[in-house]
mmCIF file of C-alpha atoms and ligand atoms in Angstrom:
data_model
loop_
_atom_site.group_PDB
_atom_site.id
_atom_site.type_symbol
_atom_site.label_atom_id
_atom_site.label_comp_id
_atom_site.label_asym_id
_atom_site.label_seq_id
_atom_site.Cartn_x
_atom_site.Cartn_y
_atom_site.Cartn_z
ATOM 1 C CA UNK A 1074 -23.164 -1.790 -1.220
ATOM 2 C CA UNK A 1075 -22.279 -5.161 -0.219
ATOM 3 C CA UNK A 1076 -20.824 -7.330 2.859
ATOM 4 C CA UNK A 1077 -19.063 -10.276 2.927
ATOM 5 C CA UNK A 1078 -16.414 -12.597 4.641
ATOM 6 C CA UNK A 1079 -12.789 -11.670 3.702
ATOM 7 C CA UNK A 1080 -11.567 -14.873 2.153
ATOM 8 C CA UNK A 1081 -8.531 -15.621 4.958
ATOM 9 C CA UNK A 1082 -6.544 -18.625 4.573
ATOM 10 C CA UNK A 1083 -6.295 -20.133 7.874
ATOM 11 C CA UNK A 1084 -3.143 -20.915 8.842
ATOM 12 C CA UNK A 1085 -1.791 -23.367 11.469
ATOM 13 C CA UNK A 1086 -0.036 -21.678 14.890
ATOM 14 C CA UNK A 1087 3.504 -21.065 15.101
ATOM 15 C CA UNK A 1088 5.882 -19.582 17.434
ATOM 16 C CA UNK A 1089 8.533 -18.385 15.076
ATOM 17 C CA UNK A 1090 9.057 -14.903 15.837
ATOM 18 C CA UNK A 1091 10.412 -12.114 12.952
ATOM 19 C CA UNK A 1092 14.167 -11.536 12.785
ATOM 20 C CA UNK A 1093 14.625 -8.101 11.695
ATOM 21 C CA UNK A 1094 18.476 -7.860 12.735
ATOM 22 C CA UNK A 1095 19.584 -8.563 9.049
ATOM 23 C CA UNK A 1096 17.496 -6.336 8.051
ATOM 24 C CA UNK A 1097 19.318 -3.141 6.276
ATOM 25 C CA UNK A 1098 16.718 -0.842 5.894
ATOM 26 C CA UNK A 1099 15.140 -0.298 8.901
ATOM 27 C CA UNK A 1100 12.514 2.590 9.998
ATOM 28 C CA UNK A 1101 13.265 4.792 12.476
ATOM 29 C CA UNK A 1102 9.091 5.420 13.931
ATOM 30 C CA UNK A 1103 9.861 3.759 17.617
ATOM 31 C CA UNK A 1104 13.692 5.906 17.685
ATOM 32 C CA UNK A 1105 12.005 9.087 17.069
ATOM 33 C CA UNK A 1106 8.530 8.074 18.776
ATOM 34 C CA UNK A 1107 7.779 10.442 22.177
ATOM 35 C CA UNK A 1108 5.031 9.581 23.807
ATOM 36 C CA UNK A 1109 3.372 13.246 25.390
ATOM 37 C CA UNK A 1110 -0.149 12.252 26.827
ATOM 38 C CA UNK A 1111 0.294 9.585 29.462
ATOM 39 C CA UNK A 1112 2.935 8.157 31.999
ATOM 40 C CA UNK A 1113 6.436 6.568 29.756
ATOM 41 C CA UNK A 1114 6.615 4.663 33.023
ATOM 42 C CA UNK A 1115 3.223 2.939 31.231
ATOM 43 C CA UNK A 1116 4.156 0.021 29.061
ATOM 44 C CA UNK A 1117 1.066 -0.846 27.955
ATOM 45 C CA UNK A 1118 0.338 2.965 26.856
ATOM 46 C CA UNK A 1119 3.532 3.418 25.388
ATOM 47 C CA UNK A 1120 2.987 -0.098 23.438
ATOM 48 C CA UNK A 1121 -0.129 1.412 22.225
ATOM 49 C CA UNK A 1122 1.316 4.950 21.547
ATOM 50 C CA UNK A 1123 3.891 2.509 19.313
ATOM 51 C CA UNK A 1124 1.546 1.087 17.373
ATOM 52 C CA UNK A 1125 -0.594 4.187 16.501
ATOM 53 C CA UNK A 1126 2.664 5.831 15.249
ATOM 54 C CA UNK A 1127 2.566 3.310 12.414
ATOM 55 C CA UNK A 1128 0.181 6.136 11.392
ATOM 56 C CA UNK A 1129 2.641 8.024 10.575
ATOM 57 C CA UNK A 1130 4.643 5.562 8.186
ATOM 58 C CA UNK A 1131 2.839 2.460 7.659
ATOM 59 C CA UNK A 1132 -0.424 1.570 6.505
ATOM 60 C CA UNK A 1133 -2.255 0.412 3.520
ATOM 61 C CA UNK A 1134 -0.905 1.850 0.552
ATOM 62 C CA UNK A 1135 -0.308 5.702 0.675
ATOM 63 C CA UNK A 1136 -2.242 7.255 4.466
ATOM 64 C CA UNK A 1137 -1.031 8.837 7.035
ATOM 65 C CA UNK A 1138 -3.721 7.915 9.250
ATOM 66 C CA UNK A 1139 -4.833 11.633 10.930
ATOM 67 C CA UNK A 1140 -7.984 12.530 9.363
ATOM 68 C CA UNK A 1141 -10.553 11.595 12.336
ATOM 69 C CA UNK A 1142 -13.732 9.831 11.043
ATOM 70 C CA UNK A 1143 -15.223 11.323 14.681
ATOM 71 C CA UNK A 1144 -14.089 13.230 17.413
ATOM 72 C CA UNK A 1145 -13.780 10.483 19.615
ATOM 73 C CA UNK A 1146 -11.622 8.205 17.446
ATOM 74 C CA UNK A 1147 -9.292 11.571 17.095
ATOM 75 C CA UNK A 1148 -9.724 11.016 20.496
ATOM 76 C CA UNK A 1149 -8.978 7.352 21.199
ATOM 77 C CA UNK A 1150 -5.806 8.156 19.205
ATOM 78 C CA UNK A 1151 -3.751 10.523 20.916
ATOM 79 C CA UNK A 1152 -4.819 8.637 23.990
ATOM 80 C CA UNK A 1153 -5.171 5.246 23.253
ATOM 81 C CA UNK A 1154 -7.016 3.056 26.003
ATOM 82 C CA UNK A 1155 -7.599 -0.961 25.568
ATOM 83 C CA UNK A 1156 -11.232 -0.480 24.619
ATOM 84 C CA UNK A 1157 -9.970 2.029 21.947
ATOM 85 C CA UNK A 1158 -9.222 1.464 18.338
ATOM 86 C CA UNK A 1159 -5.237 2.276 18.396
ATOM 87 C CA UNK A 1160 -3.695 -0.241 16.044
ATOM 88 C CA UNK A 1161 -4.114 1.865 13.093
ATOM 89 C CA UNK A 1162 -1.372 2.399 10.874
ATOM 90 C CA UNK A 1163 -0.831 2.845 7.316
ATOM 91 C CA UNK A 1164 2.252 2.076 4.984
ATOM 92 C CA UNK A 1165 2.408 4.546 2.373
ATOM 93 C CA UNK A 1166 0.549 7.289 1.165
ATOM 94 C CA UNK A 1167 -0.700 10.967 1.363
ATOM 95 C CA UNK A 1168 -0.911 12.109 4.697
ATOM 96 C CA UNK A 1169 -4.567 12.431 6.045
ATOM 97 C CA UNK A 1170 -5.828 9.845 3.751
ATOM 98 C CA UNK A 1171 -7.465 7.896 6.098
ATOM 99 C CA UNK A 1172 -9.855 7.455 9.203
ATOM 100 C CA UNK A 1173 -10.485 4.592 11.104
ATOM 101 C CA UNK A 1174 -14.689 4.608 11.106
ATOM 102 C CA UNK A 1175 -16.316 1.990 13.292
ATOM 103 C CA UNK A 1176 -15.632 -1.578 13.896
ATOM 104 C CA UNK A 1177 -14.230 -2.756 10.250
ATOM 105 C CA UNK A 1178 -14.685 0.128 8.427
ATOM 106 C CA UNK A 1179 -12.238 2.700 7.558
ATOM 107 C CA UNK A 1180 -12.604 5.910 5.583
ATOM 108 C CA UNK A 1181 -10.399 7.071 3.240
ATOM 109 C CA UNK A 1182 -10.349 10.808 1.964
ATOM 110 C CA UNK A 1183 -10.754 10.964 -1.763
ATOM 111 C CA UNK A 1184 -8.950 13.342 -3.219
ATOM 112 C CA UNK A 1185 -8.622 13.405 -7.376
ATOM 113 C CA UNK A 1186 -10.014 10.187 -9.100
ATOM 114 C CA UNK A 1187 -12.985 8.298 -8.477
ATOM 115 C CA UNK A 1188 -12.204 5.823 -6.405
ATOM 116 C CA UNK A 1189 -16.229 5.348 -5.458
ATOM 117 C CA UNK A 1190 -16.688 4.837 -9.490
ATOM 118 C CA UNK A 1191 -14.462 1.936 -9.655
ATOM 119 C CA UNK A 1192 -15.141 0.222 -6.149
ATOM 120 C CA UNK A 1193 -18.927 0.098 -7.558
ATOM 121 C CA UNK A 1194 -17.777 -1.270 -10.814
ATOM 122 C CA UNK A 1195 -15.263 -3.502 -9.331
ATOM 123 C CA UNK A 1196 -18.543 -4.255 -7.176
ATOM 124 C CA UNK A 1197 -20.445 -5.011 -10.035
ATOM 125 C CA UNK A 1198 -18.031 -7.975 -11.294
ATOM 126 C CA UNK A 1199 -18.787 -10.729 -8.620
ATOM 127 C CA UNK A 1200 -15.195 -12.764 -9.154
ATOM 128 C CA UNK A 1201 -13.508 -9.355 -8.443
ATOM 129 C CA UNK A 1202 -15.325 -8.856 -4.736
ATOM 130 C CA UNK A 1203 -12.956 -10.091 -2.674
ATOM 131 C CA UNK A 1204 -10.074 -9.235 -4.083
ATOM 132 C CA UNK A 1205 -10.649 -5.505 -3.283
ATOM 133 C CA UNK A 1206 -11.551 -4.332 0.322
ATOM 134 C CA UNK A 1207 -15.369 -3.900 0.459
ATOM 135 C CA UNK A 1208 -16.966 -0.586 -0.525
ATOM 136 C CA UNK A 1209 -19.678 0.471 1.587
ATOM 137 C CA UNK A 1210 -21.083 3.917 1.231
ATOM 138 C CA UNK A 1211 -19.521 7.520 0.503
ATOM 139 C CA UNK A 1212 -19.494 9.919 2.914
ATOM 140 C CA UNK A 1213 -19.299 14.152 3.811
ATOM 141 C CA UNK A 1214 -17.402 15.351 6.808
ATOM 142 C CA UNK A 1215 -16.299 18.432 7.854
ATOM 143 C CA UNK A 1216 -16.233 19.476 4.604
ATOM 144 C CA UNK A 1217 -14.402 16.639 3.276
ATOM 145 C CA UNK A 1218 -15.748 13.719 0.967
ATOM 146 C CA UNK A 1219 -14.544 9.758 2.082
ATOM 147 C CA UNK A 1220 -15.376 6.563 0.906
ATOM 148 C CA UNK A 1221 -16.299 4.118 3.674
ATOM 149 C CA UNK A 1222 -14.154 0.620 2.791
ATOM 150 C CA UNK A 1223 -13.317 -2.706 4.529
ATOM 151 C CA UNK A 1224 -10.865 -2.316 7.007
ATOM 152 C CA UNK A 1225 -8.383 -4.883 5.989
ATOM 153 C CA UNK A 1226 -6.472 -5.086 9.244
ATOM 154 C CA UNK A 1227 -9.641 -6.144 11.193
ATOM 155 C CA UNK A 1228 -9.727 -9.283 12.901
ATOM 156 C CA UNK A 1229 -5.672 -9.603 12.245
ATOM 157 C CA UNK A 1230 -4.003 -9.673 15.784
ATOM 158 C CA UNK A 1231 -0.848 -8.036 15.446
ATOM 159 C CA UNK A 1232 -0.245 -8.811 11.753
ATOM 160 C CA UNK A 1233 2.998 -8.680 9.738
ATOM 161 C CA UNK A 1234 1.554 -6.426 6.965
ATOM 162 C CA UNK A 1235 3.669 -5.692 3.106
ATOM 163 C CA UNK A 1236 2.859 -2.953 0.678
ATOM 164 C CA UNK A 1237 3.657 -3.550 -2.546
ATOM 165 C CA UNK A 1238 3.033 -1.271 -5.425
ATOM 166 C CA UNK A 1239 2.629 -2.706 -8.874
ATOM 167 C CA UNK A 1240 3.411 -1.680 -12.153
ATOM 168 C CA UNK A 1241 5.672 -0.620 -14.432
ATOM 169 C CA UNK A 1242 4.648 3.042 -14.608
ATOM 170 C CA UNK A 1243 3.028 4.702 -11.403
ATOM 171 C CA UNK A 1244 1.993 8.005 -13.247
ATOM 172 C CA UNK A 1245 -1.076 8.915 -15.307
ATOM 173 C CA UNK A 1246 -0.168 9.592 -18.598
ATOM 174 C CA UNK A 1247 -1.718 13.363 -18.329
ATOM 175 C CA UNK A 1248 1.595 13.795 -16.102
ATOM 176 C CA UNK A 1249 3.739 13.732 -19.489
ATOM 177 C CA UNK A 1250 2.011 17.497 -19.966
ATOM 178 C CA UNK A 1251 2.931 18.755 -16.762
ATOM 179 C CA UNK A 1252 5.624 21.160 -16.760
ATOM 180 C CA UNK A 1253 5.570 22.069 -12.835
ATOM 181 C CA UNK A 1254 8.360 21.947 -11.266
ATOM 182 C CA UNK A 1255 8.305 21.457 -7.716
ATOM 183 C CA UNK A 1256 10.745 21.626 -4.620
ATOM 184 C CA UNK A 1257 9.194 18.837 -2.667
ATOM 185 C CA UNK A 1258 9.957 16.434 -4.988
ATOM 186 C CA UNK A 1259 13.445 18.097 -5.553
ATOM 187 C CA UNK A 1260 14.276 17.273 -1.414
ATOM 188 C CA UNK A 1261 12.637 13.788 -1.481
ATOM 189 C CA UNK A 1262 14.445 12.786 -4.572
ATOM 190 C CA UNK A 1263 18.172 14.384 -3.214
ATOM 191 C CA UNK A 1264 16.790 12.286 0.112
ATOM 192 C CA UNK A 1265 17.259 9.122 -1.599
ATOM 193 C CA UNK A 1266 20.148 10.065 -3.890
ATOM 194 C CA UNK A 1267 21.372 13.399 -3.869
ATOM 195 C CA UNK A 1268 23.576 13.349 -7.237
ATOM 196 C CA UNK A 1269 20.412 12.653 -9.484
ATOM 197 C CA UNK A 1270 19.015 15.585 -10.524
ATOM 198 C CA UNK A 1271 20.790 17.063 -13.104
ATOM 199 C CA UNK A 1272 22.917 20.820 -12.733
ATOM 200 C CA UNK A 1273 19.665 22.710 -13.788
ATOM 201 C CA UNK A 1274 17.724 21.178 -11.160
ATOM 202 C CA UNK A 1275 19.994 21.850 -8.780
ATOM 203 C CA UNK A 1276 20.136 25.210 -9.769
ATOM 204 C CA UNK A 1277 16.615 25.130 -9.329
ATOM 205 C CA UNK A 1278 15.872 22.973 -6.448
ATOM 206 C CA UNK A 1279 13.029 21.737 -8.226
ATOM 207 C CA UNK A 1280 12.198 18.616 -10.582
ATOM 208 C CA UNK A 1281 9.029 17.724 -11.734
ATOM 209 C CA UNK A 1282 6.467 15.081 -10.770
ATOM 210 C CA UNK A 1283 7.119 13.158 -14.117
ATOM 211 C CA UNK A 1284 10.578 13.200 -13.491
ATOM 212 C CA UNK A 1285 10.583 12.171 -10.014
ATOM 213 C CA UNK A 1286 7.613 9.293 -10.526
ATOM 214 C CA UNK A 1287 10.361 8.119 -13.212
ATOM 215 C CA UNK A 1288 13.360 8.749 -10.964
ATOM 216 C CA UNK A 1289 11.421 6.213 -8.134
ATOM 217 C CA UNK A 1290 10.574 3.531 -10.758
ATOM 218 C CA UNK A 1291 14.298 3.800 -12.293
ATOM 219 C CA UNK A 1292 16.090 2.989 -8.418
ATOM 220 C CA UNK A 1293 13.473 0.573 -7.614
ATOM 221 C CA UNK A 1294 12.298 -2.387 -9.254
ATOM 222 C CA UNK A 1295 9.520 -0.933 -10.741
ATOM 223 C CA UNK A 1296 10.862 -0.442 -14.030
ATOM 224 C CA UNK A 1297 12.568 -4.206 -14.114
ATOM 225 C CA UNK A 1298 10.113 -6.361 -12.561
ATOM 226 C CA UNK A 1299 6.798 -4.021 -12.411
ATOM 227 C CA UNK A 1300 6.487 -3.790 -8.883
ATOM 228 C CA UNK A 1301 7.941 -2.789 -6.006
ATOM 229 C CA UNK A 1302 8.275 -3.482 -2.062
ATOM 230 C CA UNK A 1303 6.819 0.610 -0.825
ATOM 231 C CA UNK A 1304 7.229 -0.743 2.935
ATOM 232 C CA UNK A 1305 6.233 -3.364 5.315
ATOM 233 C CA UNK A 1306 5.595 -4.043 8.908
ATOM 234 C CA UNK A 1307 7.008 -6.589 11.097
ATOM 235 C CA UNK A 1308 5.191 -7.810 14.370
ATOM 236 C CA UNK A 1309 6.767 -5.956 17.267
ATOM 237 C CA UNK A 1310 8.936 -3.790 14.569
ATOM 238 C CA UNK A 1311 8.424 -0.136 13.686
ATOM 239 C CA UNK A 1312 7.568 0.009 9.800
ATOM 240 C CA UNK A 1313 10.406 0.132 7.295
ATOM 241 C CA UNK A 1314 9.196 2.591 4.669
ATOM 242 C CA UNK A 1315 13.108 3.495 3.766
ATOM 243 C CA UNK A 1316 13.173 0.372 1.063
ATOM 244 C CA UNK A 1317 13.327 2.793 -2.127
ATOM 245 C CA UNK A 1318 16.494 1.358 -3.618
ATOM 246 C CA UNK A 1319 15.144 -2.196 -3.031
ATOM 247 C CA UNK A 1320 15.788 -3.027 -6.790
ATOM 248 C CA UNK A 1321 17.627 -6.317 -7.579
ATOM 249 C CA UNK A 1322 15.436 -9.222 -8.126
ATOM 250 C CA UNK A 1323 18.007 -10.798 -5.384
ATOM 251 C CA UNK A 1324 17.201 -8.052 -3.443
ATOM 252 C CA UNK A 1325 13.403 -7.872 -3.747
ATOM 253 C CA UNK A 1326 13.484 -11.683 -2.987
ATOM 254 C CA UNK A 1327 15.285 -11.634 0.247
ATOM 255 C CA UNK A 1328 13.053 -8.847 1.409
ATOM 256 C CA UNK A 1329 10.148 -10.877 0.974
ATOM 257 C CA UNK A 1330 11.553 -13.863 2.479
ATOM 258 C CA UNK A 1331 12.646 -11.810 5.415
ATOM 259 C CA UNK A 1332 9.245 -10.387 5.433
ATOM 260 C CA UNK A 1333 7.425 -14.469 5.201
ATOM 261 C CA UNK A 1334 9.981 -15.114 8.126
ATOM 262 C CA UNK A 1335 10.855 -18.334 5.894
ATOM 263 C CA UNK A 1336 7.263 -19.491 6.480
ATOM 264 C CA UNK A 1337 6.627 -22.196 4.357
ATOM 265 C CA UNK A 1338 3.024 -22.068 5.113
ATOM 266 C CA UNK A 1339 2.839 -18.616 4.851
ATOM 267 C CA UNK A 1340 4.375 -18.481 1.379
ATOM 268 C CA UNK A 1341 2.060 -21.037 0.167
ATOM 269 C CA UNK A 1342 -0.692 -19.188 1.029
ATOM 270 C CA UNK A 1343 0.514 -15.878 0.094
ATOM 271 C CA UNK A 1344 1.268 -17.131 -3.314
ATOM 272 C CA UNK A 1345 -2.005 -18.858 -3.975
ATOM 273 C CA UNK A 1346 -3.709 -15.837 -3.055
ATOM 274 C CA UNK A 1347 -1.553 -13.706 -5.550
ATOM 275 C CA UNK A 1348 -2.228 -16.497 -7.845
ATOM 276 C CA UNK A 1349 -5.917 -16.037 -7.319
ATOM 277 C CA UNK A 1350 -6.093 -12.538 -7.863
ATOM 278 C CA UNK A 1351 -4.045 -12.878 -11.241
ATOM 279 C CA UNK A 1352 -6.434 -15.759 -12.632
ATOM 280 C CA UNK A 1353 -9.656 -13.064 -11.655
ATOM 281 C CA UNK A 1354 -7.829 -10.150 -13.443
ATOM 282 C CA UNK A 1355 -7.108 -11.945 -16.140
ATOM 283 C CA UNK A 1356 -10.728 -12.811 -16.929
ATOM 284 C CA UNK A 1357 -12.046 -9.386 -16.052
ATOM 285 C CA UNK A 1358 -14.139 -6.979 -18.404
ATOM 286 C CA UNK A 1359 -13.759 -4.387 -16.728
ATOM 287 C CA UNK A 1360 -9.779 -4.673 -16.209
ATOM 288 C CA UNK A 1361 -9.199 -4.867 -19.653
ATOM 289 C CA UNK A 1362 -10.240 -1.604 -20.284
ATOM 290 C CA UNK A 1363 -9.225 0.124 -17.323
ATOM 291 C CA UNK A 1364 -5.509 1.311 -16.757
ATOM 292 C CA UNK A 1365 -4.714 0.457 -13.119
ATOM 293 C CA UNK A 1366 -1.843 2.874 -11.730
ATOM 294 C CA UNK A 1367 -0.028 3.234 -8.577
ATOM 295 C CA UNK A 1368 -2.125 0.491 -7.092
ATOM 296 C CA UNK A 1369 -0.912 -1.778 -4.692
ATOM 297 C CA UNK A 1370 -1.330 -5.221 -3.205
ATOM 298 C CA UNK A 1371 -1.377 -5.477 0.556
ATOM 299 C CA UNK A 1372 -0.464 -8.945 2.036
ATOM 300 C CA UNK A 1373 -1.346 -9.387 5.791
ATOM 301 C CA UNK A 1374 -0.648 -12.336 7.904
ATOM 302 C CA UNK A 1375 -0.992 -13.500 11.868
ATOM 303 C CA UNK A 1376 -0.493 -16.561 13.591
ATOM 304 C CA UNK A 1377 -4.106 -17.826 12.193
ATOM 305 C CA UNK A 1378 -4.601 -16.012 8.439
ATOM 306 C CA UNK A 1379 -3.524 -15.198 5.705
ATOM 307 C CA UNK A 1380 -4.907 -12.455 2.967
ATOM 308 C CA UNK A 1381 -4.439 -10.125 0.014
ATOM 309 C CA UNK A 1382 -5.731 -7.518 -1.516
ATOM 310 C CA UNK A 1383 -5.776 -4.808 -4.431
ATOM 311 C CA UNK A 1384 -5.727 -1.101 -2.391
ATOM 312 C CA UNK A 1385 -6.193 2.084 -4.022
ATOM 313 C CA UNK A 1386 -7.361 3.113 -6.948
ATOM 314 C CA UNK A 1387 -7.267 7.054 -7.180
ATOM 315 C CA UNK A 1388 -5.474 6.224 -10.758
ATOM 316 C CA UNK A 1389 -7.458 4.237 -12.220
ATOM 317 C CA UNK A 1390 -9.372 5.498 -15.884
ATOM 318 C CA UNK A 1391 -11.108 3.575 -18.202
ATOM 319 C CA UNK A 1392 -9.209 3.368 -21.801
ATOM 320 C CA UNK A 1393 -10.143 5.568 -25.143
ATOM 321 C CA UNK A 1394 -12.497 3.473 -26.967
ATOM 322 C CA UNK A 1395 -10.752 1.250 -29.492
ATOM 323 C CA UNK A 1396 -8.132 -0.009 -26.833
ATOM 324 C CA UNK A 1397 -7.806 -3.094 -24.671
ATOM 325 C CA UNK A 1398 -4.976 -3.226 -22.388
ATOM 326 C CA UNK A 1399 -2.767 -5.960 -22.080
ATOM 327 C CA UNK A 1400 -1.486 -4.755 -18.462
ATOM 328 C CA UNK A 1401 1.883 -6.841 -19.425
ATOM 329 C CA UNK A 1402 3.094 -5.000 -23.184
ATOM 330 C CA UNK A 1403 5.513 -1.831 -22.638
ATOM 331 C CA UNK A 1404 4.439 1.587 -21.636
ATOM 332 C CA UNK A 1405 4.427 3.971 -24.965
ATOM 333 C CA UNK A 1406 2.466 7.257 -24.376
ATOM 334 C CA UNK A 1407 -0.723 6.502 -25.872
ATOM 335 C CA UNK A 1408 -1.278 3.543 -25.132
ATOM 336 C CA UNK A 1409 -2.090 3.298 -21.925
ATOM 337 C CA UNK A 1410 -0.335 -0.180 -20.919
ATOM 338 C CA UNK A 1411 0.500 0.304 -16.888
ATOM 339 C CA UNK A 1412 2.344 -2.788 -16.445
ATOM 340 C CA UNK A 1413 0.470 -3.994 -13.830
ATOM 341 C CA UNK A 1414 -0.118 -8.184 -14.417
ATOM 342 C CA UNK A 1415 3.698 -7.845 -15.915
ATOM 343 C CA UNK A 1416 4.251 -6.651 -12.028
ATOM 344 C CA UNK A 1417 1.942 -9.536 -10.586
ATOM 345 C CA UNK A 1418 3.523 -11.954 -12.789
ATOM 346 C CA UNK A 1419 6.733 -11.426 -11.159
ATOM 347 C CA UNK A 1420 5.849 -10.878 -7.577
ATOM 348 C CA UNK A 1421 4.489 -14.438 -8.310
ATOM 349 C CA UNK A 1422 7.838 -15.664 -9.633
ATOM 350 C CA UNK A 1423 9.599 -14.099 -6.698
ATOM 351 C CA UNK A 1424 7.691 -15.327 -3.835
ATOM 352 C CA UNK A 1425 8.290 -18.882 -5.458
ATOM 353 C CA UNK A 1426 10.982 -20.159 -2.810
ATOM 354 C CA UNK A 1427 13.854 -21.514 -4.778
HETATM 355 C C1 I3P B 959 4.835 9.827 -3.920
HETATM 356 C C2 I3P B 959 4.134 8.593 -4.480
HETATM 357 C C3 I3P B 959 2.661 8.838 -4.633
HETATM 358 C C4 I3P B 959 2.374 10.124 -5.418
HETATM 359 C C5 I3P B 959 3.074 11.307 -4.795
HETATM 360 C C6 I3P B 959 4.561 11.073 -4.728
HETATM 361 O O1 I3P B 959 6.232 9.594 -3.906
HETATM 362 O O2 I3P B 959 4.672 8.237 -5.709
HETATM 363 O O3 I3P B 959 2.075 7.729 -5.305
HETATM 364 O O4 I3P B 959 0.996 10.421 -5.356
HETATM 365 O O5 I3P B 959 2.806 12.426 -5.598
HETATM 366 O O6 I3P B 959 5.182 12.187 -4.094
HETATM 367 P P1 I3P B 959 6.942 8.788 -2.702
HETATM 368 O O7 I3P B 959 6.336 7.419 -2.701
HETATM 369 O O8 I3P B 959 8.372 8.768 -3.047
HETATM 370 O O9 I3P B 959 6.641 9.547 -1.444
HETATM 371 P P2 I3P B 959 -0.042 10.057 -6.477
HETATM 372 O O10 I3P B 959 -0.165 8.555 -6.441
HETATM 373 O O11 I3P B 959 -1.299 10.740 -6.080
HETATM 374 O O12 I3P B 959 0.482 10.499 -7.800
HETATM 375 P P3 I3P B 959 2.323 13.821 -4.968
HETATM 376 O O13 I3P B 959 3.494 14.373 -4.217
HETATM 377 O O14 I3P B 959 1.911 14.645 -6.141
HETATM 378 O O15 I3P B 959 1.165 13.516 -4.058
#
């Protein structure tokens, strides 16, 4: 267990507020968002109401932020008050994930993996500290085991936060085996393109999780560029989580110069940071002979800092022995090659203004 200073870049003051009216994908949490425990006629409850719907859509990698770390903070939620922790929100993710736990702390549910395993071994490689949130402790509640980790959005004021998933494949490679099919994935796939699955599936109303992992990769830019944009959050904005066919490298460029707001100083940050994170990979043991999948990199900025991170790591194994991973050669099954510096290589390249 370990604490430390998050390594912000400070960044000058700026009044240049977000323009999301080009924007084409757009989320819909504020349209559909009722509040139902205090006055409408309340702006500053209904602001706050707002912002903890991001729970629903937004937050750091793959939450839905429900699960209640205590009853209070369940609490504090439904009803937020200005004392009250009720800027949570998470991006992506499986609903219930995550808790907010005290002051800079959050927990997060774990659920398959061993997400304590690696934050402990990422622990255990100094260089690699703060590039990961901090791990503090694992915890039991109500039947339920969390890990207790850095709470990334503290000490942000209203921060412009981007999810973005690297990789070139975002399944294990036990997945391959897995003949289930499942009706879930059959509705979220039709959701984002309803003439993909083939006449059987139809017939079926099912597809499996290979085939829809591969179906997401194939209309985004994970399979060309090794990453891609799972949502973002603007200041003042509902999240955008609707960016699944974000998949031209023109495309994934604009989005994250929309997302900078054509901050110079922003980018230059944002991109040293990235850089920084590849250079510590790069030289890591313990990297080399782990496969990394369906991780992502959050990037937060305010007014004041700047800062990224590596969230989530519920797919991550270590490699048969005999095998060191490249993280940038094709995926062949087998061989355990995730894509994932291939990914960071090119988020790098893209966030390069031209
Ligand atoms: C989900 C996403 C998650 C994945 C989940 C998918 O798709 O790829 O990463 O969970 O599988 O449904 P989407 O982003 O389109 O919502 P894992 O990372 O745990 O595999 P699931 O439905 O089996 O939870």
């Amino acid at each position: 267990m370990y604490w430390f200073e998050s390594p912000y870049l400070e960044i000058p003051p700026q009044k240049s507020p977000i323009r999301t009216s080009n924007l084409k994908n757009r989320g819909s949490a504020k349209d559909s968002w009722k509040p139902t425990c205090c006055s409408a006629n309340n702006k500053r409850c209904r602001r706050q109401h707002e912002d903890s719907s991001l729970l629903k859509f937004l937050a750091l990698n793959a939450l839905e932020l429900s699960a209640p770390a205590s009853d209070v903070l369940l609490r504090s939620q439904q009803c937020p008050t200005p004392t009250s922790p009720s800027n949570w929100f998470q991006l992506s993710g499986h609903p219930d994930a995550f808790a907010p736990a005290g002051p800079g702390t959050i927990w997060k549910k774990c659920s398959g993996g061993d997400e304590r395993a690696v934050y402990e071994a990422l622990s255990s490689e100094p260089a690699l500290r703060d590039i990961t949130p901090a791990y503090f402790r694992q915890v039991q509640y109500g039947g339920q085991t969390f890990i207790e980790l850095q709470d990334l959005l503290h000490g942000f004021k209203d921060p412009h936060v981007m999810d973005v998933k690297l990789g070139t494949r975002t399944f294990l490679e036990s997945e391959v085996q897995n003949s289930t099919a499942r009706h879930d994935l059959y509705k979220k796939m039709i959701a984002v393109d309803p003439t993909a699955p083939t006449e059987a599936e139809h017939k079926a109303q099912a597809v499996t999780k290979l085939r829809y992992m591969e179906f997401r990769e194939q209309q985004s830019s994970t399979c060309s560029l090794g990453f891609r944009i799972e949502a973002m959050k603007f200041r003042g904005s509902p999240p955008v989580t609707d960016l699944q066919r974000v998949k031209s490298t023109a495309e994934v460029s604009d989005t994250m110069s929309l997302f900078l707001n054509s901050r110079a100083d922003v980018r230059q940050r944002v991109l040293s940071r990235l850089m920084e994170i590849k250079a510590k990979l790069d030289q890591s043991v313990y990297f080399e002979r782990h496969e990394v999948v369906g991780s992502s990199i959050l990037i937060i900025y305010d007014d004041v800092k700047v800062g990224a991170w590596l969230i989530d790591f519920a797919k991550t194994r270590p490699v048969p022995d005999g095998i060191t991973l490249s993280h940038r050669k094709p995926w062949s099954p087998g061989n355990h090659e995730e894509g994932f510096l291939f990914g960071l290589d090119n988020l790098i390249r893209v966030s390069i203004p031209f």
